[in-house]
PDB file of C-alpha atoms in Angstrom:
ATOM      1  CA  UNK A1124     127.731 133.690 179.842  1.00  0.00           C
ATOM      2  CA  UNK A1125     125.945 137.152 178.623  1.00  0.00           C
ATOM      3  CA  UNK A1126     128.333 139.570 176.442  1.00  0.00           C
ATOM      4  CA  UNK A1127     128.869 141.536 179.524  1.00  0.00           C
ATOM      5  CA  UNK A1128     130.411 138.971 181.497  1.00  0.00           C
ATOM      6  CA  UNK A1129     132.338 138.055 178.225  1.00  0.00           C
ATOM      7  CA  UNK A1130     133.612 141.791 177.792  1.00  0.00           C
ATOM      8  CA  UNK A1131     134.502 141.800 181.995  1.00  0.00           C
ATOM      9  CA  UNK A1132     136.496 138.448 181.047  1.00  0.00           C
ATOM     10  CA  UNK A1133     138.383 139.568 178.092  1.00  0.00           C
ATOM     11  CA  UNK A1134     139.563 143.173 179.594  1.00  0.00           C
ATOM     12  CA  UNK A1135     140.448 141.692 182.878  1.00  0.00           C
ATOM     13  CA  UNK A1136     141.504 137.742 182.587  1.00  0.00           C
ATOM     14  CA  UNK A1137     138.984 136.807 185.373  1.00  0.00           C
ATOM     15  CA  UNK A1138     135.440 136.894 186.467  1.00  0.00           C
ATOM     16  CA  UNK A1139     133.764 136.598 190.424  1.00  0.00           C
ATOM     17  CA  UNK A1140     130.454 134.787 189.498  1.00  0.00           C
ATOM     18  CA  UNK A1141     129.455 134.983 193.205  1.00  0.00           C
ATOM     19  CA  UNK A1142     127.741 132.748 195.080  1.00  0.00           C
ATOM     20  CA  UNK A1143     126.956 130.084 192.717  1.00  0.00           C
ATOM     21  CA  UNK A1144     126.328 127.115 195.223  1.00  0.00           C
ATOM     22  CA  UNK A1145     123.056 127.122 196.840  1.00  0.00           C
ATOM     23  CA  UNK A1146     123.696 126.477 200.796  1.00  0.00           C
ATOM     24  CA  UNK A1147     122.621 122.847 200.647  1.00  0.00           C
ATOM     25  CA  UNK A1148     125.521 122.634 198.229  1.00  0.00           C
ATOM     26  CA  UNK A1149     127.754 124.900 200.307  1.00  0.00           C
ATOM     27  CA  UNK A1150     127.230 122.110 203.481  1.00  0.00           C
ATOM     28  CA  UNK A1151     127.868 118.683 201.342  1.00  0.00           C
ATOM     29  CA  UNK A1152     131.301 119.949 199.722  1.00  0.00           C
ATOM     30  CA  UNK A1153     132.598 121.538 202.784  1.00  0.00           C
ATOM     31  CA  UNK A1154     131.692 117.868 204.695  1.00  0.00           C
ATOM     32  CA  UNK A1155     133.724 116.344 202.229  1.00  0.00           C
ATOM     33  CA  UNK A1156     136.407 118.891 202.042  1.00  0.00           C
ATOM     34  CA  UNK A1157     136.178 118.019 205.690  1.00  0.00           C
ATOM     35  CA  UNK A1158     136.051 114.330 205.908  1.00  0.00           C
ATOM     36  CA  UNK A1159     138.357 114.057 203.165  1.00  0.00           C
ATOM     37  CA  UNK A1160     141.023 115.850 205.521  1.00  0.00           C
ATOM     38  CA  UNK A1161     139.905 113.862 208.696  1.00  0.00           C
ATOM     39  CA  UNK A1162     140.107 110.411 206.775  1.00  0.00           C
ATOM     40  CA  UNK A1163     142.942 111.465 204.808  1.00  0.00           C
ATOM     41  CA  UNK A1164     145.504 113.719 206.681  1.00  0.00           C
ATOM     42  CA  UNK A1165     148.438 111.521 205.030  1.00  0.00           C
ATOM     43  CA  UNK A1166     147.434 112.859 201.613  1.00  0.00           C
ATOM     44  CA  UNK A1167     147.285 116.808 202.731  1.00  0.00           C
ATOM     45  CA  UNK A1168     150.495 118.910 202.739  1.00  0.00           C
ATOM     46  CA  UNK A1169     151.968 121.966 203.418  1.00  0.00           C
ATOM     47  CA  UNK A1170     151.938 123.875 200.532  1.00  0.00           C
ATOM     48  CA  UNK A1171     153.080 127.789 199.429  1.00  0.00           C
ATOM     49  CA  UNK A1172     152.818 130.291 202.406  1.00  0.00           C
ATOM     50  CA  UNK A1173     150.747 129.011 205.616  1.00  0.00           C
ATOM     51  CA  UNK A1174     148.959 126.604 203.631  1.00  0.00           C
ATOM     52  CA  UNK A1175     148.150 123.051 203.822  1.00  0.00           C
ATOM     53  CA  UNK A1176     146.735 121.041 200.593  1.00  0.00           C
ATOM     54  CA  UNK A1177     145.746 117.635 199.087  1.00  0.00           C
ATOM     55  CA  UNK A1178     146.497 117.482 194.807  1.00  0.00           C
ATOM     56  CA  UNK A1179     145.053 113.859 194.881  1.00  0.00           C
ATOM     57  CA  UNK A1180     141.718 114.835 196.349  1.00  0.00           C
ATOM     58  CA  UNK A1181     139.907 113.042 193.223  1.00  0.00           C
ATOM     59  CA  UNK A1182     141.040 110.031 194.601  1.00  0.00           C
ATOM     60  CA  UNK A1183     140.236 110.071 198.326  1.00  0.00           C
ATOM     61  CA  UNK A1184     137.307 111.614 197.422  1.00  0.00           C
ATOM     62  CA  UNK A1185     135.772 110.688 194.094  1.00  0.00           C
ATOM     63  CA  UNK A1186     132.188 112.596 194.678  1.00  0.00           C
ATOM     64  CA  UNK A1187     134.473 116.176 194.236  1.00  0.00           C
ATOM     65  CA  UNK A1188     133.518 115.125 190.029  1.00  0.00           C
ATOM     66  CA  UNK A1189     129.813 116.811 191.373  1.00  0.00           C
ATOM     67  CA  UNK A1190     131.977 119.898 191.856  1.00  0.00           C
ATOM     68  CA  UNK A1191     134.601 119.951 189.051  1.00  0.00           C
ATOM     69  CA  UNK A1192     131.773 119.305 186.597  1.00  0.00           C
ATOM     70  CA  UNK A1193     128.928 121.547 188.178  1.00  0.00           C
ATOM     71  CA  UNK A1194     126.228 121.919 185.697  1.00  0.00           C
ATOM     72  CA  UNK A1195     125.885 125.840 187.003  1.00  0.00           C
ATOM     73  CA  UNK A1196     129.710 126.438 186.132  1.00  0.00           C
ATOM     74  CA  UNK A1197     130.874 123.936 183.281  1.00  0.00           C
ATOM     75  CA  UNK A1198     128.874 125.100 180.311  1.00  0.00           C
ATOM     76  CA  UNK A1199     130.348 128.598 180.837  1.00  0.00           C
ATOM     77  CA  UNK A1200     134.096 127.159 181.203  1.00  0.00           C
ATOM     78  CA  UNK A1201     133.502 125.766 178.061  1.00  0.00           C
ATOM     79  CA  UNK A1202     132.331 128.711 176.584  1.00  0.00           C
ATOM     80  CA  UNK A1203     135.527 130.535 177.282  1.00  0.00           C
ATOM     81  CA  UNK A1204     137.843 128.087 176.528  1.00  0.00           C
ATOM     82  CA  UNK A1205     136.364 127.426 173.533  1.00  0.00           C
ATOM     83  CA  UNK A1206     135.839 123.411 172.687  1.00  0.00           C
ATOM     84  CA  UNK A1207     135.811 120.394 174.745  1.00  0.00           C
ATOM     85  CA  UNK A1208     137.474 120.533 178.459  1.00  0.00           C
ATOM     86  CA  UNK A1209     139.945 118.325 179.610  1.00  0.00           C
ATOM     87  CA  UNK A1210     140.727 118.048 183.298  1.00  0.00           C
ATOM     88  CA  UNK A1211     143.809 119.771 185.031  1.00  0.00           C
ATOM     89  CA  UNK A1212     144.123 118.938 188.545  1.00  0.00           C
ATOM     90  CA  UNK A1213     142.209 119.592 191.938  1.00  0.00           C
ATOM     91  CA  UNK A1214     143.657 121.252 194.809  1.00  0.00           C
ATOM     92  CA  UNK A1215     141.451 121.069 198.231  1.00  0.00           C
ATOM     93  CA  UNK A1216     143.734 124.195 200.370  1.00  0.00           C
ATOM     94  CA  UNK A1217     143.079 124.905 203.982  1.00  0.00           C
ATOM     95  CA  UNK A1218     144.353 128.140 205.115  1.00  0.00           C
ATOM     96  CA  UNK A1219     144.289 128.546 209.287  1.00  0.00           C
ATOM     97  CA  UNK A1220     144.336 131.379 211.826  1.00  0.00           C
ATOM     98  CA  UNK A1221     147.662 133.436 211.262  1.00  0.00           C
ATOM     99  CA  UNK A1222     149.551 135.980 213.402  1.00  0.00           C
ATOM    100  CA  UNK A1223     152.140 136.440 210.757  1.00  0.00           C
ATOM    101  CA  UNK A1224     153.037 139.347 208.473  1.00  0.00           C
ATOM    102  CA  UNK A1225     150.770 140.022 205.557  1.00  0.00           C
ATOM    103  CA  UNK A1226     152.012 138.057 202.468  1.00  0.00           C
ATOM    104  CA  UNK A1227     151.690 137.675 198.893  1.00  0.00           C
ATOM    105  CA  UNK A1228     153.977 135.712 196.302  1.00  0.00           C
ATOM    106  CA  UNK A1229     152.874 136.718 192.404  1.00  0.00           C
ATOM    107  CA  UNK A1230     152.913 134.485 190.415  1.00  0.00           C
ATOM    108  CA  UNK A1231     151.409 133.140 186.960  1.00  0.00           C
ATOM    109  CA  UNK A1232     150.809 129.188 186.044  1.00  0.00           C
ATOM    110  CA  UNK A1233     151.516 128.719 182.565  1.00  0.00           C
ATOM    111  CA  UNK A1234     153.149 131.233 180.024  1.00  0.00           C
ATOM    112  CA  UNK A1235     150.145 133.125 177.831  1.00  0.00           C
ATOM    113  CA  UNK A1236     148.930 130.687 174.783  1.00  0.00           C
ATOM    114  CA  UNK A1237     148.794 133.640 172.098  1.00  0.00           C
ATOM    115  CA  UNK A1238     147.201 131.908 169.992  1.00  0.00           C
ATOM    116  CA  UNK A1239     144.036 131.527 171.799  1.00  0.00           C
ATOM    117  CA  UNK A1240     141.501 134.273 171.597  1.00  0.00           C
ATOM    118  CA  UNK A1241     141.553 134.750 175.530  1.00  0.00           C
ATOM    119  CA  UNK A1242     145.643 133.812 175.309  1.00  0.00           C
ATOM    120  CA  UNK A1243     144.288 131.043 177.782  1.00  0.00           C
ATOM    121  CA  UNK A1244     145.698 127.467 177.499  1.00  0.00           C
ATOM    122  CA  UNK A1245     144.282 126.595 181.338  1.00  0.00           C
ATOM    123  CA  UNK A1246     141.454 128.114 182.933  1.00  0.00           C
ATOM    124  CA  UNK A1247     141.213 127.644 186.876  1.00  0.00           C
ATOM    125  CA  UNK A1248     137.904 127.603 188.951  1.00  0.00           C
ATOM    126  CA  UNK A1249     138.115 129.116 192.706  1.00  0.00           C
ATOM    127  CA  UNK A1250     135.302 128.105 195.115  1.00  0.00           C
ATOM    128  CA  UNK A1251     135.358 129.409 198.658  1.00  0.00           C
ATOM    129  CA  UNK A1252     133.546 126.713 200.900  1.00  0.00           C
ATOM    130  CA  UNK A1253     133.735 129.860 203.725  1.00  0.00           C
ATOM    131  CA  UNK A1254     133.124 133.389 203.809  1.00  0.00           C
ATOM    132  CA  UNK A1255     135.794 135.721 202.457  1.00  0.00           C
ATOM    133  CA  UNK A1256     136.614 139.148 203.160  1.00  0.00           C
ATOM    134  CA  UNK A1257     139.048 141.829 203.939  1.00  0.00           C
ATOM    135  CA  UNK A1258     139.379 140.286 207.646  1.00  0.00           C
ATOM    136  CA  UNK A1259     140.445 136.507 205.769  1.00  0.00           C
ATOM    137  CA  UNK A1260     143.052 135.246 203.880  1.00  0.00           C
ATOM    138  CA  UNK A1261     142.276 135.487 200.610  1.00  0.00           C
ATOM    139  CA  UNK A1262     142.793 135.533 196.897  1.00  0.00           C
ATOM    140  CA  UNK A1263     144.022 138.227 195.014  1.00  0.00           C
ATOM    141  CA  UNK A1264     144.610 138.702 190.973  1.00  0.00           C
ATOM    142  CA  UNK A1265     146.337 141.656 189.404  1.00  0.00           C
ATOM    143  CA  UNK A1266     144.090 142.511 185.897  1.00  0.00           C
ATOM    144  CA  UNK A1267     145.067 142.145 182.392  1.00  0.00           C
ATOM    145  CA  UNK A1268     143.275 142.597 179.056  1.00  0.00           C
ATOM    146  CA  UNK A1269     143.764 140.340 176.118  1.00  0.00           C
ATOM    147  CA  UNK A1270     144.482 143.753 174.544  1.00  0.00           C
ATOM    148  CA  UNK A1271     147.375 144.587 177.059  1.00  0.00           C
ATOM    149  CA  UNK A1272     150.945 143.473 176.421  1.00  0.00           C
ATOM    150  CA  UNK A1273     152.078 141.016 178.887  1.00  0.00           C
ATOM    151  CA  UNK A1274     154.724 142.719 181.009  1.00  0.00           C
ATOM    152  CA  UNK A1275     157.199 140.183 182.475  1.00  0.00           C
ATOM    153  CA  UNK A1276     158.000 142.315 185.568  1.00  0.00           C
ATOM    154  CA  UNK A1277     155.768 141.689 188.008  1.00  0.00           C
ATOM    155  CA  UNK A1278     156.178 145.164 189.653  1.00  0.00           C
ATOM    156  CA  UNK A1279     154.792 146.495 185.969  1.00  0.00           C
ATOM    157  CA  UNK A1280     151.806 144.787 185.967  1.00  0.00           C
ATOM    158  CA  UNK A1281     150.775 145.274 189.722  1.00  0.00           C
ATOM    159  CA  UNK A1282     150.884 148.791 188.535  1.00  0.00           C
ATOM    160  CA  UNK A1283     147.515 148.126 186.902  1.00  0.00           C
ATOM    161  CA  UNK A1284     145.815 147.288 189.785  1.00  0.00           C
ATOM    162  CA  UNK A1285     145.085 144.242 192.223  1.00  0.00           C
ATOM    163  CA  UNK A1286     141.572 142.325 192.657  1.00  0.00           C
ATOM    164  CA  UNK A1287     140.844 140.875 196.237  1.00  0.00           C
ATOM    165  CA  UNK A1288     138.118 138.162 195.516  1.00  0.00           C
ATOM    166  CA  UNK A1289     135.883 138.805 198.257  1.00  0.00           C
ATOM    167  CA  UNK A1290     132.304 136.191 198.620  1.00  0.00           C
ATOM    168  CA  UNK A1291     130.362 134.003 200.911  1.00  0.00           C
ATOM    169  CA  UNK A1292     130.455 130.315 201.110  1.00  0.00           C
ATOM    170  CA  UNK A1293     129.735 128.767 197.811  1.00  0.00           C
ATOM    171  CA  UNK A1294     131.361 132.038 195.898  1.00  0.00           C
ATOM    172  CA  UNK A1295     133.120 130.762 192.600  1.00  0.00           C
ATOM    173  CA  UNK A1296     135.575 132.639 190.307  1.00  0.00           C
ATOM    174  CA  UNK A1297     137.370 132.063 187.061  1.00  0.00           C
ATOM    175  CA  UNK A1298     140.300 132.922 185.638  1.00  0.00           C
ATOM    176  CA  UNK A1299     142.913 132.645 183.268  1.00  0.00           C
ATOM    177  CA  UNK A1300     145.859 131.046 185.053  1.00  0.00           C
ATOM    178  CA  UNK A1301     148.485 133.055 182.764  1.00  0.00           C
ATOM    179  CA  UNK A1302     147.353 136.254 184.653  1.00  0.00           C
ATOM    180  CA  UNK A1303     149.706 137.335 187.608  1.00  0.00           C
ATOM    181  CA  UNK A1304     148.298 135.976 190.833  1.00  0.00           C
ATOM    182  CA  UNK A1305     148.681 134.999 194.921  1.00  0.00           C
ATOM    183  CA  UNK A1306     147.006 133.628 197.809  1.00  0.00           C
ATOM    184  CA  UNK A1307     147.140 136.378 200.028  1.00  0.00           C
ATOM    185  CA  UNK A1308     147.629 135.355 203.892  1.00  0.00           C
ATOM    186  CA  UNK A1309     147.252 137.937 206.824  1.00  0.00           C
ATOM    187  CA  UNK A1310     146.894 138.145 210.527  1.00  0.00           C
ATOM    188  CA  UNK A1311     143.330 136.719 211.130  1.00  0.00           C
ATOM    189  CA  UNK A1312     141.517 133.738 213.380  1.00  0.00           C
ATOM    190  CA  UNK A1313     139.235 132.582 210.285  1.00  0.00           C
ATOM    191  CA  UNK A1314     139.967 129.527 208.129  1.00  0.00           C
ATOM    192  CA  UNK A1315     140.197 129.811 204.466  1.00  0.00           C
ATOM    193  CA  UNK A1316     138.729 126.258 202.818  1.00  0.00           C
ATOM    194  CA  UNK A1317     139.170 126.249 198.750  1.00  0.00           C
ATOM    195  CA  UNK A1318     138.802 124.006 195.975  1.00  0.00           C
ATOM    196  CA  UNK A1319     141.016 125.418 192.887  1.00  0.00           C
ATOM    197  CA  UNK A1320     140.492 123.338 190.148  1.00  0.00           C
ATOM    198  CA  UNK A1321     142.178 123.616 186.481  1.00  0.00           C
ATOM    199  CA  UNK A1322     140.734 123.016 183.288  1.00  0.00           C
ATOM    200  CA  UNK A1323     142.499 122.807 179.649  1.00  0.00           C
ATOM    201  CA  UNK A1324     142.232 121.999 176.319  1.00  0.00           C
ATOM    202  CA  UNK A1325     141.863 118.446 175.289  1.00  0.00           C
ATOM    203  CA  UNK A1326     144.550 118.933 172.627  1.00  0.00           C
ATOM    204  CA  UNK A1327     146.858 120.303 174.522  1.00  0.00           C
ATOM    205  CA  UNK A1328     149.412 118.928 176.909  1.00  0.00           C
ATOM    206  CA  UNK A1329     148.530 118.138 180.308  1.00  0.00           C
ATOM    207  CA  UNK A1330     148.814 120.636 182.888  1.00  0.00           C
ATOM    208  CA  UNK A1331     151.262 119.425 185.410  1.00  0.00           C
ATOM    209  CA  UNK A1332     151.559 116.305 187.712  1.00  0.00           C
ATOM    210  CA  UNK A1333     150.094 117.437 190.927  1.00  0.00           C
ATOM    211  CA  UNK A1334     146.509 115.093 190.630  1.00  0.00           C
ATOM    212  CA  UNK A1335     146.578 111.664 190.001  1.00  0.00           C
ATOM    213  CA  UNK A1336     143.410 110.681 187.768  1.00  0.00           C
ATOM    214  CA  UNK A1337     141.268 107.621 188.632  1.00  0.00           C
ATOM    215  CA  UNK A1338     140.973 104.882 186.280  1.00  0.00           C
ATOM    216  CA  UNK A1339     137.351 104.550 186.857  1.00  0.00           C
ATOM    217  CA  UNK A1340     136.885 108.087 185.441  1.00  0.00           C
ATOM    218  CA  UNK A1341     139.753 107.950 182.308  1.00  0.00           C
ATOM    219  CA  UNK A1342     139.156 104.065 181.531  1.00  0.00           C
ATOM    220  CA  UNK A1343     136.683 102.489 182.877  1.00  0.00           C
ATOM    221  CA  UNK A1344     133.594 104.641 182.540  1.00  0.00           C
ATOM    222  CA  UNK A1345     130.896 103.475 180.618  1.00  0.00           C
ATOM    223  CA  UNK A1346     130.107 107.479 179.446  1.00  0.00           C
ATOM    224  CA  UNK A1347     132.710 108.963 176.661  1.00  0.00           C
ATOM    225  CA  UNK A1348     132.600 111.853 177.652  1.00  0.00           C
ATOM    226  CA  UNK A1349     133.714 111.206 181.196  1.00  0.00           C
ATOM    227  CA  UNK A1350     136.532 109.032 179.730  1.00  0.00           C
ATOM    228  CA  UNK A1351     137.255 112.358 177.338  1.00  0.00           C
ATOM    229  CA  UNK A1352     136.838 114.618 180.122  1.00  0.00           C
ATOM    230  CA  UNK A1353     139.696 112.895 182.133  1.00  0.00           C
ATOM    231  CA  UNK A1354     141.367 111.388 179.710  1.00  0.00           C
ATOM    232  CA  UNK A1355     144.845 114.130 179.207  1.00  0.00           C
ATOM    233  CA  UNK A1356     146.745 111.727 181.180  1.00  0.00           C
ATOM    234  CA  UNK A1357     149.637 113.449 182.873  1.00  0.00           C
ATOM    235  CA  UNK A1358     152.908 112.005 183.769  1.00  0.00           C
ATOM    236  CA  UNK A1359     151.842 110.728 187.390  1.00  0.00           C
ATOM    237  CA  UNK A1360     148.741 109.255 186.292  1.00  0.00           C
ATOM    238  CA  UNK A1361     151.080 107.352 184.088  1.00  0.00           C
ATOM    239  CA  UNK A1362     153.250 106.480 186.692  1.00  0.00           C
ATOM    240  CA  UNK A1363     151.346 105.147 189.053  1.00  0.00           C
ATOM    241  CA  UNK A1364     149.892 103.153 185.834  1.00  0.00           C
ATOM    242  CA  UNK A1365     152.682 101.387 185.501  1.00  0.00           C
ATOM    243  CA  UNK A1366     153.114 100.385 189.282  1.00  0.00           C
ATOM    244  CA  UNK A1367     149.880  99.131 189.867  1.00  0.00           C
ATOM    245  CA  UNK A1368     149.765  97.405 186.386  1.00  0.00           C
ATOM    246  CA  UNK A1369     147.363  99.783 184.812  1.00  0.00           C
TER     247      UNK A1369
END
């Protein structure tokens, strides 16, 4: 990441990369974004607003590791976060037409860790597996500096202004999942297809129990660092550890 990018990041908690995925790329994730909902539709959910989503998708679909640990995109995660990665979870979302009234639900993921120079304790990755714009559904982030007090209203803050992440197939974006955000849904006949994946701190407590890990990646792995990677076991990893004799 080049000090510019860096500055962008620390003055506004996120960053569009844009198209990062070459379209070769683009075509084998969205097949098994794709599959993974045809073989799978037991595992997929509604979810938030007009949304439909599978938490587990590292399971049904163990190749989504090429995507969580891109070589184009994980370097420069690390980079922000500062040390090793752990992972979070991995939500595959599908968003369908809608003749509904716009809507938006603000929200932020984790309270700010102000200790950290970015006040970031999980960082989130957005990929768009289709093209985005102000005719989709899509994301939207409200900006905030490291510099800038973090207002609890969320009325004060969208008073700074609101980002709509806009990008072709294969368009990735990070951001700091403390920063006021929404999936914003409006009348439209496209179909929004994401991966949102998180990524913390590997001494830090896990993120939350939406993704079960795999034991192949967290134990039985002959690389360390894949076993590091995953290994922030949350509590339904452990759960299911216990059930199936793990």
């Amino acid at each position: 990441m080049n000090q510019a990018d860096l500055a962008f990041f620390r003055q506004n908690g996120f960053i569009n990369l844009g198209k990062v995925l070459a379209d070769e790329e683009v075509d084998r994730f969205r097949d098994l974004f794709d599959e993974d909902r045809r073989k799978f539709p037991y595992f997929w959910h509604p979810y938030g607003h007009h949304q439909e989503a599978n938490y587990d998708a590292l399971v049904t679909t163990p190749a989504f590791d090429d995507l969580i640990r891109h070589p184009a995109i994980y370097g420069t995660i690390e980079e922000l976060m500062g040390g090793p990665l752990c992972f979070g979870e991995i939500g595959l979302r599908s968003m369908g037409p809608y003749k509904g009234e716009f809507h938006q639900r603000w929200h932020r993921d984790k309270a700010h860790w102000l200790d950290h120079p970015l006040r970031m304790d999980y960082i989130q990755l957005m990929v768009y597996f289709t093209d985005v714009d102000e005719d989709t559904h899509c994301f939207s982030i409200s900006p905030e500096g490291v510099d800038q007090p973090v207002l609890k209203e969320n009325s004060a803050q969208l008073e700074r202004g609101v980002y709509d992440l806009h990008g072709p197939a294969g368009t990735f974006a990070l951001f700091n999942v403390s920063v006021l955000h929404t999936a914003t849904t409006r009348p439209t006949r496209a179909v929004r297809k994401t991966a949102q994946i998180y990524y913390g701190h590997r001494d830090r407590d896990p993120l939350a129990n939406d993704s079960g890990i795999p034991a192949t990646f967290w134990r039985d792995s002959d690389d360390p660092e894949t076993r590091a990677f995953y290994g922030v076991l949350n509590e339904r990893t452990r759960i299911y550890m216990a059930a199936f004799g793990g």
